[in-house]
Coordinates of C-alpha atoms in Angstrom, one line a residue:
M1 CA 5.0 -4.6 31.8
S2 CA 6.4 -7.0 34.7
T3 CA 5.2 -5.4 37.6
E4 CA 1.9 -5.6 36.6
R5 CA 2.0 -9.8 36.7
Y6 CA 4.7 -10.3 39.6
P7 CA 5.8 -8.7 42.3
A8 CA 8.5 -5.9 41.3
G9 CA 11.1 -6.8 43.6
L10 CA 10.9 -10.5 43.6
V11 CA 14.3 -12.1 42.9
L12 CA 15.1 -15.8 41.1
T13 CA 17.6 -18.2 42.1
N14 CA 19.0 -20.8 39.6
Q15 CA 16.7 -23.2 41.8
D16 CA 13.4 -21.3 40.7
F17 CA 13.9 -21.3 36.8
A18 CA 15.1 -25.2 37.2
D19 CA 11.8 -26.0 39.0
C20 CA 9.2 -23.8 37.5
G21 CA 8.4 -26.4 35.2
W22 CA 9.6 -25.0 32.0
K23 CA 10.1 -28.7 30.2
E24 CA 6.7 -29.8 31.3
V25 CA 5.6 -26.5 29.5
L26 CA 6.9 -27.6 26.1
T27 CA 5.9 -30.8 26.5
S28 CA 2.4 -31.1 27.0
S29 CA 2.2 -28.2 24.4
T30 CA 1.8 -28.4 20.5
R31 CA 5.0 -26.5 19.4
E32 CA 4.8 -24.2 16.5
G33 CA 7.4 -21.9 16.9
Y34 CA 7.8 -19.0 19.2
P35 CA 4.2 -17.5 19.2
S36 CA 3.1 -21.2 20.1
M37 CA 5.9 -21.3 22.6
W38 CA 4.6 -18.2 24.0
Q39 CA 0.9 -18.9 24.9
A40 CA 2.1 -22.4 26.7
F41 CA 4.3 -19.8 28.8
S42 CA 2.5 -17.3 29.0
S43 CA -0.9 -19.8 30.5
A44 CA 1.5 -21.9 32.6
A45 CA 2.8 -18.4 34.7
K46 CA -0.7 -17.4 34.9
Q47 CA -2.0 -20.8 36.1
A48 CA 1.7 -20.5 39.0
M49 CA 0.7 -17.2 39.8
D50 CA -2.7 -18.3 40.7
E51 CA -1.6 -21.0 42.7
G52 CA 1.0 -18.7 44.6
R53 CA 4.2 -19.7 43.1
Q54 CA 5.5 -16.9 42.4
P55 CA 9.0 -17.4 42.0
H56 CA 7.9 -20.5 39.5
G57 CA 5.4 -17.8 37.7
K58 CA 8.0 -14.8 37.4
A59 CA 10.8 -17.4 35.6
L60 CA 7.8 -18.3 33.2
W61 CA 6.5 -15.0 32.3
L62 CA 10.5 -14.3 31.9
L63 CA 10.0 -16.9 29.6
A64 CA 6.9 -16.2 27.6
D65 CA 8.2 -12.2 27.2
A66 CA 11.5 -13.8 25.7
C67 CA 9.8 -16.0 23.6
S68 CA 6.3 -13.1 22.9
M69 CA 9.2 -10.8 20.6
L70 CA 9.2 -11.0 17.0
L71 CA 12.7 -12.3 15.3
S72 CA 14.1 -9.2 12.8
P73 CA 16.8 -11.2 11.4
K74 CA 18.8 -8.6 9.4
S75 CA 19.3 -5.9 11.8
F76 CA 22.1 -5.7 14.5
N77 CA 21.1 -3.3 16.3
E78 CA 17.8 -4.7 17.1
P79 CA 16.8 -8.0 16.3
F80 CA 14.3 -8.1 18.6
K81 CA 10.6 -6.2 17.9
P82 CA 8.0 -6.1 20.1
F83 CA 5.0 -8.2 18.8
L84 CA 2.1 -5.8 19.3
V85 CA 2.1 -1.9 19.2
M86 CA -1.1 -0.4 20.2
E87 CA -2.4 3.3 20.5
G88 CA 1.1 4.5 22.5
K89 CA 1.7 1.0 24.0
R90 CA 4.2 -2.0 23.0
S91 CA 4.7 -5.3 24.3
V92 CA 7.8 -6.6 25.5
I93 CA 11.4 -6.2 23.8
P94 CA 14.8 -6.4 25.2
D95 CA 15.3 -3.4 26.6
D96 CA 12.4 -3.9 28.9
L97 CA 14.9 -7.2 30.9
P98 CA 16.4 -6.2 33.9
E99 CA 20.3 -7.1 34.4
A100 CA 19.3 -9.2 37.0
D101 CA 16.7 -11.7 34.3
I102 CA 19.6 -11.3 31.7
A103 CA 22.2 -13.0 34.6
L104 CA 19.8 -15.6 35.6
F105 CA 19.3 -16.5 31.1
A106 CA 22.7 -16.7 31.2
E107 CA 23.8 -18.6 34.4
N108 CA 20.9 -21.4 33.0
V109 CA 21.4 -21.3 29.5
D110 CA 23.4 -24.5 29.3
D111 CA 20.8 -26.6 31.0
I112 CA 18.1 -25.7 28.3
D113 CA 17.9 -28.4 25.3
E114 CA 15.1 -27.4 23.1
P115 CA 16.6 -25.7 20.3
W116 CA 14.2 -22.6 19.7
L117 CA 14.2 -21.9 23.5
K118 CA 17.7 -22.1 24.0
A119 CA 18.3 -20.2 20.5
R120 CA 16.3 -17.2 21.8
I121 CA 17.6 -17.1 25.4
A122 CA 21.3 -17.3 23.9
D123 CA 20.6 -14.3 22.0
L124 CA 18.9 -12.4 24.3
V125 CA 22.0 -13.3 26.3
W126 CA 24.8 -12.1 23.6
L127 CA 22.4 -9.2 22.8
K128 CA 22.0 -7.7 26.2
G129 CA 25.0 -8.9 28.3
R130 CA 27.8 -6.7 29.3
P131 CA 31.1 -7.0 28.8
R132 CA 29.5 -9.3 25.4
E133 CA 30.7 -13.2 26.0
V134 CA 30.9 -14.4 22.5
E135 CA 29.8 -18.0 23.7
F136 CA 26.3 -16.8 24.1
A137 CA 26.4 -16.1 20.1
L138 CA 28.1 -19.2 19.3
A139 CA 25.6 -21.2 21.4
A140 CA 22.9 -18.9 19.1
I141 CA 23.9 -20.2 16.1
D142 CA 24.4 -23.8 17.1
A143 CA 20.7 -23.6 18.2
Y144 CA 19.1 -22.0 15.3
R145 CA 20.8 -24.4 13.1
S146 CA 19.7 -27.2 14.7
I147 CA 16.7 -26.3 13.5
P148 CA 15.6 -28.2 10.8
L149 CA 15.1 -26.9 7.7
E150 CA 12.0 -28.1 6.6
T151 CA 8.3 -27.2 5.1
G152 CA 6.8 -27.3 9.1
T153 CA 9.9 -25.5 10.5
W154 CA 10.4 -23.0 8.4
V155 CA 7.0 -21.2 8.1
H156 CA 6.0 -21.2 11.8
G157 CA 10.4 -18.9 12.1
G158 CA 13.0 -21.5 10.6
R159 CA 13.8 -18.7 7.8
E160 CA 14.4 -16.2 10.7
C161 CA 16.4 -18.8 13.1
W162 CA 18.7 -20.0 10.3
E163 CA 18.9 -16.0 8.4
R164 CA 19.7 -14.5 12.3
A165 CA 22.3 -17.6 12.7
T166 CA 24.0 -16.5 9.1
S167 CA 23.4 -12.4 10.1
L168 CA 25.3 -13.4 13.9
A169 CA 27.8 -16.1 11.9
R170 CA 29.2 -13.2 9.5
M171 CA 29.5 -10.6 12.4
L172 CA 31.3 -13.0 15.0
K173 CA 33.6 -13.5 11.2
A174 CA 36.4 -15.8 12.1
G175 CA 35.2 -16.3 15.9
A176 CA 32.3 -18.1 14.3
G177 CA 35.2 -21.0 13.0
D178 CA 33.4 -23.2 9.9
R179 CA 30.0 -22.3 10.9
L180 CA 29.3 -20.6 7.7
R181 CA 30.4 -22.8 5.3
E182 CA 29.1 -25.6 7.2
M183 CA 25.3 -23.6 7.6
E184 CA 26.1 -23.7 3.6
A185 CA 26.5 -26.9 3.1
A186 CA 23.4 -27.3 5.2
I187 CA 21.4 -25.2 3.4
L188 CA 22.6 -27.2 -0.2
A189 CA 22.0 -30.6 1.0
A190 CA 18.1 -29.6 1.8
F191 CA 18.3 -27.5 -1.5
D192 CA 19.7 -30.7 -4.0
A193 CA 17.4 -33.1 -1.8
S194 CA 14.0 -30.9 -2.2
N195 CA 11.0 -31.4 -4.8
C196 CA 7.9 -31.0 -5.7
E197 CA 6.2 -32.4 -2.5
D198 CA 7.6 -29.5 -0.3
G199 CA 5.8 -26.8 -2.4
F200 CA 7.8 -24.1 -2.1
L201 CA 10.9 -24.9 0.1
A202 CA 13.3 -25.4 -2.5
L203 CA 12.7 -21.5 -3.6
W204 CA 12.4 -20.6 0.3
L205 CA 16.4 -21.8 0.8
A206 CA 17.5 -20.4 -3.1
D207 CA 16.6 -17.3 -1.3
L208 CA 18.2 -17.9 2.1
L209 CA 21.2 -18.3 -0.1
I210 CA 21.1 -15.1 -1.7
S211 CA 20.0 -13.6 2.1
S212 CA 23.1 -14.5 3.2
G213 CA 25.8 -14.5 0.5
L214 CA 25.9 -18.1 0.4
G215 CA 25.6 -20.6 -2.9
R216 CA 27.7 -17.9 -4.9
D217 CA 29.8 -20.9 -6.2
H218 CA 27.1 -23.0 -6.8
R219 CA 25.1 -20.6 -8.8
P220 CA 24.4 -22.9 -12.2
A221 CA 22.8 -25.3 -10.8
I222 CA 20.9 -24.1 -8.9
A223 CA 19.3 -21.9 -11.4
Q224 CA 19.2 -25.3 -13.4
K225 CA 17.5 -27.5 -10.2
I226 CA 14.5 -24.6 -10.0
E227 CA 13.7 -24.4 -13.5
S228 CA 13.2 -28.2 -13.5
L229 CA 10.7 -27.4 -10.8
A230 CA 9.4 -25.1 -12.4
R231 CA 8.9 -27.0 -15.6
T232 CA 7.1 -29.7 -13.5
F233 CA 5.3 -27.6 -11.7
Y234 CA 3.6 -25.8 -14.9
G235 CA 3.6 -29.6 -16.3
E236 CA 0.7 -30.2 -13.8
G237 CA -0.9 -27.5 -14.0
D238 CA 0.2 -25.5 -10.8
I239 CA 1.1 -22.1 -12.4
H240 CA 1.6 -20.3 -9.3
R241 CA 4.2 -22.1 -8.1
A242 CA 5.8 -22.3 -11.4
R243 CA 6.1 -18.7 -11.8
E244 CA 7.3 -18.1 -8.3
Y245 CA 10.1 -20.6 -9.7
F246 CA 10.7 -18.9 -13.2
R247 CA 10.8 -15.9 -11.8
S248 CA 13.2 -16.9 -9.4
A249 CA 15.6 -19.3 -12.2
S250 CA 15.7 -15.9 -14.4
D251 CA 17.1 -14.1 -11.4
W252 CA 19.0 -17.0 -10.6
F253 CA 20.7 -17.0 -14.3
K254 CA 21.3 -13.8 -14.2
A255 CA 23.4 -13.6 -11.5
A256 CA 25.5 -17.1 -12.6
G257 CA 25.8 -14.5 -16.2
D258 CA 23.5 -16.7 -18.5
A259 CA 21.4 -13.9 -19.8
A260 CA 20.2 -16.0 -22.7
R261 CA 18.7 -18.7 -19.9
A262 CA 17.8 -16.0 -17.6
D263 CA 15.3 -14.9 -20.9
E264 CA 13.9 -17.9 -21.6
M265 CA 12.4 -18.0 -17.9
T266 CA 11.4 -14.8 -18.4
V267 CA 9.2 -15.7 -21.2
A268 CA 8.0 -19.2 -19.8
L269 CA 7.2 -16.7 -16.6
A270 CA 5.4 -14.1 -19.2
E271 CA 3.4 -17.2 -20.7
G272 CA 2.3 -18.1 -17.3
W273 CA 0.3 -15.1 -17.1
V274 CA -0.9 -15.7 -20.2
R275 CA -2.0 -19.7 -19.1
E276 CA -3.9 -17.8 -16.3
A277 CA -5.8 -15.3 -18.3
T278 CA -6.8 -17.7 -20.4
A279 CA -8.0 -20.0 -17.5
S280 CA -9.8 -17.2 -16.0
A281 CA -11.1 -16.4 -19.1
T282 CA -12.8 -19.7 -20.6
S283 CA -13.6 -21.4 -17.4
E284 CA -17.0 -22.5 -16.4
D285 CA -17.3 -19.6 -14.2
P286 CA -15.2 -16.8 -15.7
S287 CA -13.6 -13.8 -14.4
H288 CA -12.6 -11.6 -17.2
T289 CA -11.4 -8.9 -14.2
A290 CA -9.0 -11.5 -13.0
A291 CA -7.6 -12.5 -16.9
A292 CA -6.9 -8.5 -17.6
S293 CA -5.0 -8.2 -14.5
C294 CA -2.9 -11.6 -16.2
Y295 CA -2.6 -10.0 -19.2
E296 CA -0.9 -7.1 -17.8
K297 CA 1.4 -8.8 -16.2
A298 CA 2.4 -10.6 -18.8
I299 CA 3.0 -7.9 -21.0
Q300 CA 4.4 -6.0 -17.7
T301 CA 6.7 -9.4 -17.1
Y302 CA 7.8 -9.4 -21.8
R303 CA 9.1 -5.8 -21.0
A304 CA 11.4 -6.9 -18.3
I305 CA 13.2 -8.7 -21.3
P306 CA 16.2 -5.7 -23.0
R307 CA 15.6 -4.7 -26.1
S308 CA 18.6 -6.2 -27.8
R309 CA 17.4 -9.4 -27.2
R310 CA 13.9 -9.3 -27.8
A311 CA 13.6 -10.1 -31.3
I312 CA 15.1 -13.9 -30.3
H313 CA 11.5 -14.2 -28.7
R314 CA 9.4 -12.1 -30.2
V315 CA 8.9 -10.3 -27.5
D316 CA 7.0 -6.5 -29.3
E317 CA 4.8 -9.3 -31.2
W318 CA 3.8 -11.0 -28.0
I319 CA 3.1 -7.0 -26.3
T320 CA 1.3 -6.1 -29.4
E321 CA -1.0 -9.0 -29.1
L322 CA -1.8 -9.0 -25.2
R323 CA -2.7 -5.4 -25.5
G324 CA -5.6 -6.4 -27.3
H325 CA -6.6 -9.5 -25.4
L326 CA -6.3 -7.0 -22.3
A327 CA -8.3 -4.2 -24.2
E328 CA -11.4 -7.1 -24.3
S329 CA -11.0 -8.2 -21.4
G330 CA -11.1 -5.0 -19.3
K331 CA -13.9 -4.0 -21.4
Q332 CA -15.9 -7.8 -20.7
S333 CA -14.9 -7.2 -17.3
L334 CA -17.3 -4.2 -16.8
D335 CA -20.5 -6.6 -17.7
E336 CA -18.8 -8.6 -13.8
M337 CA -19.1 -5.7 -11.9
H338 CA -22.3 -5.3 -9.6
V339 CA -23.9 -2.1 -7.9
I340 CA -24.0 -2.2 -4.2
R341 CA -27.3 -0.5 -3.0
T342 CA -28.2 0.8 0.0
P343 CA -30.7 1.9 1.4
G344 CA -31.7 5.5 -0.2
M345 CA -32.0 8.9 1.7
D346 CA -33.9 11.6 1.7
I347 CA -33.3 14.6 1.3
S348 CA -36.5 16.8 0.1
E349 CA -35.9 18.6 3.4
L350 CA -32.9 19.6 2.7
I351 CA -33.5 20.3 -1.4
E352 CA -36.6 22.6 0.2
Q353 CA -34.5 24.6 2.5
A354 CA -31.7 25.2 0.2
R355 CA -34.8 26.5 -2.6
D356 CA -35.7 29.3 0.4
V357 CA -32.1 30.8 -0.1
V358 CA -32.4 32.3 -3.0
R359 CA -36.3 33.3 -3.5
G360 CA -37.0 36.8 -3.8
K361 CA -33.9 38.3 -3.7
D362 CA -32.5 39.8 -6.0
P363 CA -30.0 38.7 -8.3
V364 CA -26.5 39.3 -6.6
E365 CA -27.9 38.9 -3.3
A366 CA -29.0 34.9 -5.1
L367 CA -26.0 34.2 -6.8
G368 CA -24.1 35.7 -3.5
A369 CA -26.2 33.1 -1.2
F370 CA -25.8 30.1 -4.8
V371 CA -22.1 30.2 -4.5
D372 CA -22.2 29.8 -0.5
L373 CA -24.5 26.8 -0.4
H374 CA -21.5 24.6 0.2
Q375 CA -18.3 25.9 1.7
N376 CA -14.6 24.6 0.8
P377 CA -14.3 20.9 2.4
S378 CA -11.1 20.9 5.1
A379 CA -8.5 18.9 3.7
K380 CA -7.5 18.4 7.6
E381 CA -11.0 17.6 8.7
M382 CA -10.8 15.2 5.4
R383 CA -8.2 13.6 6.1
E384 CA -9.0 13.0 10.2
Q385 CA -12.6 11.1 9.1
A386 CA -10.2 8.9 6.7
L387 CA -8.1 7.8 9.4
K388 CA -11.2 6.9 11.5
N389 CA -12.9 5.4 8.5
L390 CA -9.9 3.1 7.6
R391 CA -9.3 2.2 12.1
N392 CA -13.0 1.0 12.1
H393 CA -12.6 -0.9 8.4
P394 CA -9.4 -2.7 8.9
L395 CA -9.6 -5.5 6.1
Q396 CA -11.0 -3.0 3.5
A397 CA -7.9 -0.4 4.5
L398 CA -5.3 -3.5 4.2
G399 CA -7.0 -4.3 1.0
S400 CA -5.6 -2.9 -2.3
R401 CA -7.7 -1.6 -4.9
T402 CA -7.7 -1.3 -8.9
F403 CA -10.2 2.0 -10.4
V404 CA -11.4 0.8 -13.5
S405 CA -12.8 3.5 -16.1
H406 CA -15.7 3.3 -17.9
D407 CA -14.2 1.4 -21.3
G408 CA -12.0 -0.8 -19.1
R409 CA -8.8 0.7 -18.8
V410 CA -7.8 0.3 -15.0
I411 CA -6.9 4.0 -14.3
A412 CA -5.2 4.1 -10.8
K413 CA -4.7 0.9 -8.0
R414 CA -4.8 1.5 -4.8
P415 CA -2.4 -0.6 -2.6
G416 CA -2.7 -1.4 1.1
M417 CA -2.2 0.0 3.8
S418 CA 0.3 -1.6 6.0
S419 CA -0.2 -2.9 9.2
G420 CA 2.5 -1.5 11.3
N421 CA 2.8 1.9 13.5
T422 CA 5.1 3.0 11.3
S423 CA 3.5 5.0 7.9
S424 CA 4.8 4.4 4.4
S425 CA 4.1 6.7 0.9
D426 CA 1.7 3.4 0.7
D427 CA -0.1 4.4 3.3
D428 CA -0.6 7.8 2.6
A429 CA -1.7 7.1 -0.9
V430 CA -4.4 4.6 0.7
I431 CA -5.0 7.9 3.1
R432 CA -5.5 10.2 -0.2
A433 CA -8.1 7.6 -2.2
Q434 CA -10.0 8.3 1.3
M435 CA -10.2 10.9 1.7
I436 CA -11.0 11.7 -2.4
R437 CA -14.0 8.6 -1.7
E438 CA -15.9 10.7 0.6
Y439 CA -14.9 14.2 -1.8
G440 CA -17.2 12.9 -4.0
I441 CA -19.6 12.3 -1.5
R442 CA -20.0 15.1 -0.6
V443 CA -20.1 16.9 -4.2
S444 CA -22.8 14.3 -5.2
L445 CA -25.1 15.0 -1.5
A446 CA -24.5 18.7 -2.6
V447 CA -25.4 18.7 -6.1
Q448 CA -28.5 17.1 -5.7
G449 CA -29.5 18.2 -2.6
S450 CA -28.7 22.1 -3.2
I451 CA -26.9 22.6 -6.0
L452 CA -29.4 22.2 -8.6
P453 CA -32.9 22.7 -6.7
V454 CA -31.4 25.8 -5.8
L455 CA -30.2 26.6 -10.0
E456 CA -33.6 25.9 -10.8
T457 CA -34.9 28.2 -8.6
M458 CA -32.7 30.9 -10.1
L459 CA -33.9 30.1 -13.6
L460 CA -37.5 30.8 -12.9
E461 CA -36.8 34.0 -10.8
H462 CA -34.0 35.4 -12.4
R463 CA -32.9 35.3 -16.7
L464 CA -29.2 36.3 -16.8
C465 CA -27.5 36.3 -20.0
E466 CA -23.6 35.9 -21.1
A467 CA -23.0 39.8 -20.5
D468 CA -23.5 39.7 -16.6
F469 CA -21.0 36.4 -16.5
T470 CA -18.5 38.4 -18.6
T471 CA -19.3 41.0 -16.8
L472 CA -18.3 39.0 -13.3
A473 CA -15.3 38.0 -14.6
I474 CA -14.0 41.0 -15.9
Q475 CA -14.4 42.5 -11.9
S476 CA -13.0 39.4 -10.6
P477 CA -9.3 39.5 -9.9
I478 CA -8.6 35.8 -10.1
V479 CA -9.6 35.5 -13.8
P480 CA -6.7 36.6 -16.2
K481 CA -6.7 39.1 -17.9
G482 CA -7.5 38.0 -21.8
R483 CA -9.9 35.2 -20.3
E484 CA -12.9 36.8 -19.0
R485 CA -15.0 36.4 -21.8
L486 CA -13.8 32.6 -22.0
F487 CA -14.6 32.4 -18.2
G488 CA -17.9 34.4 -18.7
R489 CA -19.0 31.8 -21.4
A490 CA -18.2 28.7 -19.4
L491 CA -20.3 30.2 -16.7
F492 CA -23.4 31.1 -18.5
A493 CA -23.4 28.0 -20.6
G494 CA -23.4 26.2 -16.9
Y495 CA -26.2 28.8 -16.0
D496 CA -27.9 28.0 -18.8
H497 CA -27.1 23.8 -18.5
D498 CA -25.1 23.2 -21.2
Y499 CA -22.5 21.8 -19.1
V500 CA -21.0 20.1 -22.3
A501 CA -19.6 23.4 -23.4
A502 CA -19.1 24.6 -20.2
L503 CA -16.9 21.8 -19.0
H504 CA -14.4 21.9 -22.4
I505 CA -14.4 26.0 -22.2
L506 CA -14.0 25.9 -18.1
V507 CA -12.0 23.2 -17.4
P508 CA -8.4 24.3 -19.6
Q509 CA -9.6 27.8 -18.5
I510 CA -9.3 26.7 -14.6
E511 CA -5.4 25.3 -15.2
H512 CA -4.6 28.1 -17.1
M513 CA -6.1 30.8 -13.7
V514 CA -3.9 28.2 -11.7
R515 CA -0.6 28.6 -13.6
F516 CA -0.7 32.4 -14.6
H517 CA -1.3 32.6 -10.1
L518 CA 2.1 30.2 -9.7
K519 CA 3.6 32.5 -11.9
Q520 CA 2.7 35.7 -10.4
A521 CA 3.9 34.4 -7.3
G522 CA 7.9 33.3 -9.0
A523 CA 6.5 29.6 -8.8
K524 CA 9.0 27.9 -11.9
T525 CA 5.8 26.4 -14.0
T526 CA 7.8 24.5 -16.9
N527 CA 10.0 22.2 -17.6
L528 CA 12.8 21.0 -19.8
D529 CA 13.0 18.1 -21.8
I530 CA 16.3 16.4 -23.3
N531 CA 16.5 18.6 -26.2
G532 CA 16.3 21.9 -24.4
I533 CA 12.5 22.5 -25.4
E534 CA 10.9 23.9 -22.6
H535 CA 7.3 22.7 -21.5
E536 CA 4.5 23.9 -19.6
N537 CA 3.8 22.1 -17.0
G538 CA 0.2 20.3 -16.4
L539 CA -2.0 20.8 -14.0
S540 CA -1.8 17.7 -12.0
A541 CA 2.3 19.2 -11.9
L542 CA 0.9 22.3 -11.0
M543 CA -0.5 21.1 -8.0
D544 CA 2.0 19.4 -6.8
L545 CA 3.8 22.6 -6.8
P546 CA 4.9 24.0 -2.9
E547 CA 3.9 26.8 -4.1
T548 CA 0.3 25.8 -4.9
E549 CA -1.3 25.8 -1.3
K550 CA 0.3 29.3 0.0
I551 CA -1.1 30.6 -2.9
F552 CA -5.3 28.7 -3.3
G553 CA -4.8 27.5 0.3
E554 CA -5.1 23.8 1.7
D555 CA -8.8 23.4 1.3
L556 CA -9.0 24.8 -2.1
A557 CA -5.6 22.9 -3.7
F558 CA -6.7 19.9 -2.3
E559 CA -10.5 20.4 -4.2
I560 CA -9.0 21.2 -7.2
S561 CA -6.7 18.9 -7.4
A562 CA -8.9 16.2 -6.2
L563 CA -11.7 17.4 -8.5
F564 CA -9.6 17.9 -12.0
C565 CA -6.4 15.9 -11.9
D566 CA -6.5 13.2 -9.0
A567 CA -7.2 8.9 -10.5
F568 CA -8.9 8.2 -7.4
G569 CA -11.4 10.9 -8.5
P570 CA -13.3 12.2 -11.5
N571 CA -9.6 13.2 -12.8
L572 CA -12.0 16.2 -15.3
R573 CA -9.0 17.5 -16.6
N574 CA -7.4 14.8 -17.5
V575 CA -10.3 12.9 -19.0
L576 CA -11.4 16.1 -21.0
A577 CA -7.7 16.6 -22.7
H578 CA -7.2 12.9 -23.9
G579 CA -11.1 13.8 -25.2
L580 CA -12.2 10.6 -23.0
L581 CA -15.2 12.9 -21.7
E582 CA -18.6 11.2 -23.3
E583 CA -21.7 14.1 -23.5
D584 CA -23.2 11.6 -20.2
A585 CA -20.3 12.1 -18.2
C586 CA -20.7 16.2 -18.9
Q587 CA -24.3 15.8 -17.0
S588 CA -22.6 14.2 -13.6
T589 CA -22.9 15.0 -10.6
D590 CA -18.9 15.9 -10.6
A591 CA -19.3 17.7 -13.6
I592 CA -22.0 19.9 -12.8
Y593 CA -20.2 20.7 -9.5
A594 CA -16.9 22.0 -10.9
W595 CA -18.8 24.6 -13.1
W596 CA -20.7 26.0 -9.8
L597 CA -16.8 25.7 -7.8
G598 CA -15.4 27.7 -11.0
L599 CA -19.0 30.1 -10.8
R600 CA -18.1 30.7 -6.6
L601 CA -14.4 31.3 -7.5
V602 CA -15.0 34.0 -9.6
F603 CA -17.9 35.3 -7.9
N604 CA -16.3 35.6 -4.4
T605 CA -12.7 36.6 -5.1
W606 CA -15.2 39.4 -7.0
R607 CA -17.3 40.1 -4.1
R608 CA -14.2 40.5 -2.1
G609 CA -12.1 42.8 -4.3

């Protein structure tokens, strides 16, 4: 990276560093933590290079690089991360700095009187110097802890600086002298001096004590101070801050061994959620969606109280009452949802082309063409397309989403995608949800553009009866023995436009079909409960078995899962099993596609077998 900004062989002297003007740069700029310092040094470095002052330019670039790194204070081995990673490239990390540049920092660190810069330079020298010299670690600690414990500095990196100082002191142990004890005293003093006007500062300082392993002997006093601030915020109507303080107070009372007071704080936290729910539902611009979310959080908070102590606070009674409020808010939230309409797509030509596929053919040829109208989507391609769309719409990817059923219940939640370069389980959930969303669009287009129009043409040209579909099922190797007539009845019902009957018969049979073939392959499809009773796994659990993709293929396995048992999709198996599938829902594009998919499986395995 450096070679792009200054000559690779340029060697600096201490005088070059002293004369580069770093003090003037910091004096003339607004300093709000390391990012602003990096910007100031970068601009000054570019100007110096433009003016032909290459040694000064390089010195300023080195300072800019040092300030650009993100501090990860809990890591002993890699406390500095690149601030930017994109398309296989990244910004500077300590390992990019040559030994000569580290030596230059070491020789000049004592002359730096600005605490943020001194701390960063001393820390880099301690980290990269060989052999390590403890004086640089001590210099870094002292510079870090000289940064004021105030709201303004805290939000611009002060927290990470203090965490790094305590981390270094713990690493040095006795070598750090009394520094750890002195830092504990400083944090406690700032905590005691904080008040409601400081916002979250007291909470942040309390969290710093926890993360640094400090304040153990002061837990009761810390808990009482946090509770006092929580109740003040609550009285002033600042529910958000009150809630966070009550949560922290509960943790501190629990750590102090006072379970009763911890429960009181948890109850106060739950009451805060209820108060916010009521406010959301009764404001001039009411939001029952927000109210439902608050009621849900209140219930979850109450559940955190151990059962043995719930009677003291009537927890179970409150949970029952809140469930009623949650159900009511969920129903009313449906009225707040708006339909977003986009310009329609003209698929008339597509429909006519699809009808031509079966016109004039005998019944078997027509059925073959009918089930070949739409191919199984490639799971791999669906994933690649989902990733592409998420990259093209990053704000949509970062935001979390809640999925609501027709009766207002929250049935699934999709987290936001992480902004780093390392994939997480949450990222997989986001990608999966996007894949199923795009799968749903394909299903809708397939049903409206080809499946239904072609079915109408077939009904005009071919009169097929239940026996025809039963015969097809009998001769299809995918249909388990003894289930042929059920498959035949379900397939005929769909052909006859009776999708209510088709779905209620077909969906359980598809689940049995999956289980049957998994058992045939030696997969374990049952589980034992605590009483030693063996239960058959449902379709969702079956689709998670490693044998499933081997037997049905990755593409078909994805399609069965997306259509029948994923909360991000229509979830036909589960809503049907619980009696939640209304008559109108049986006429949906998802339901019709499910019937067509069943016909496709039976016909194609018969054709190949």
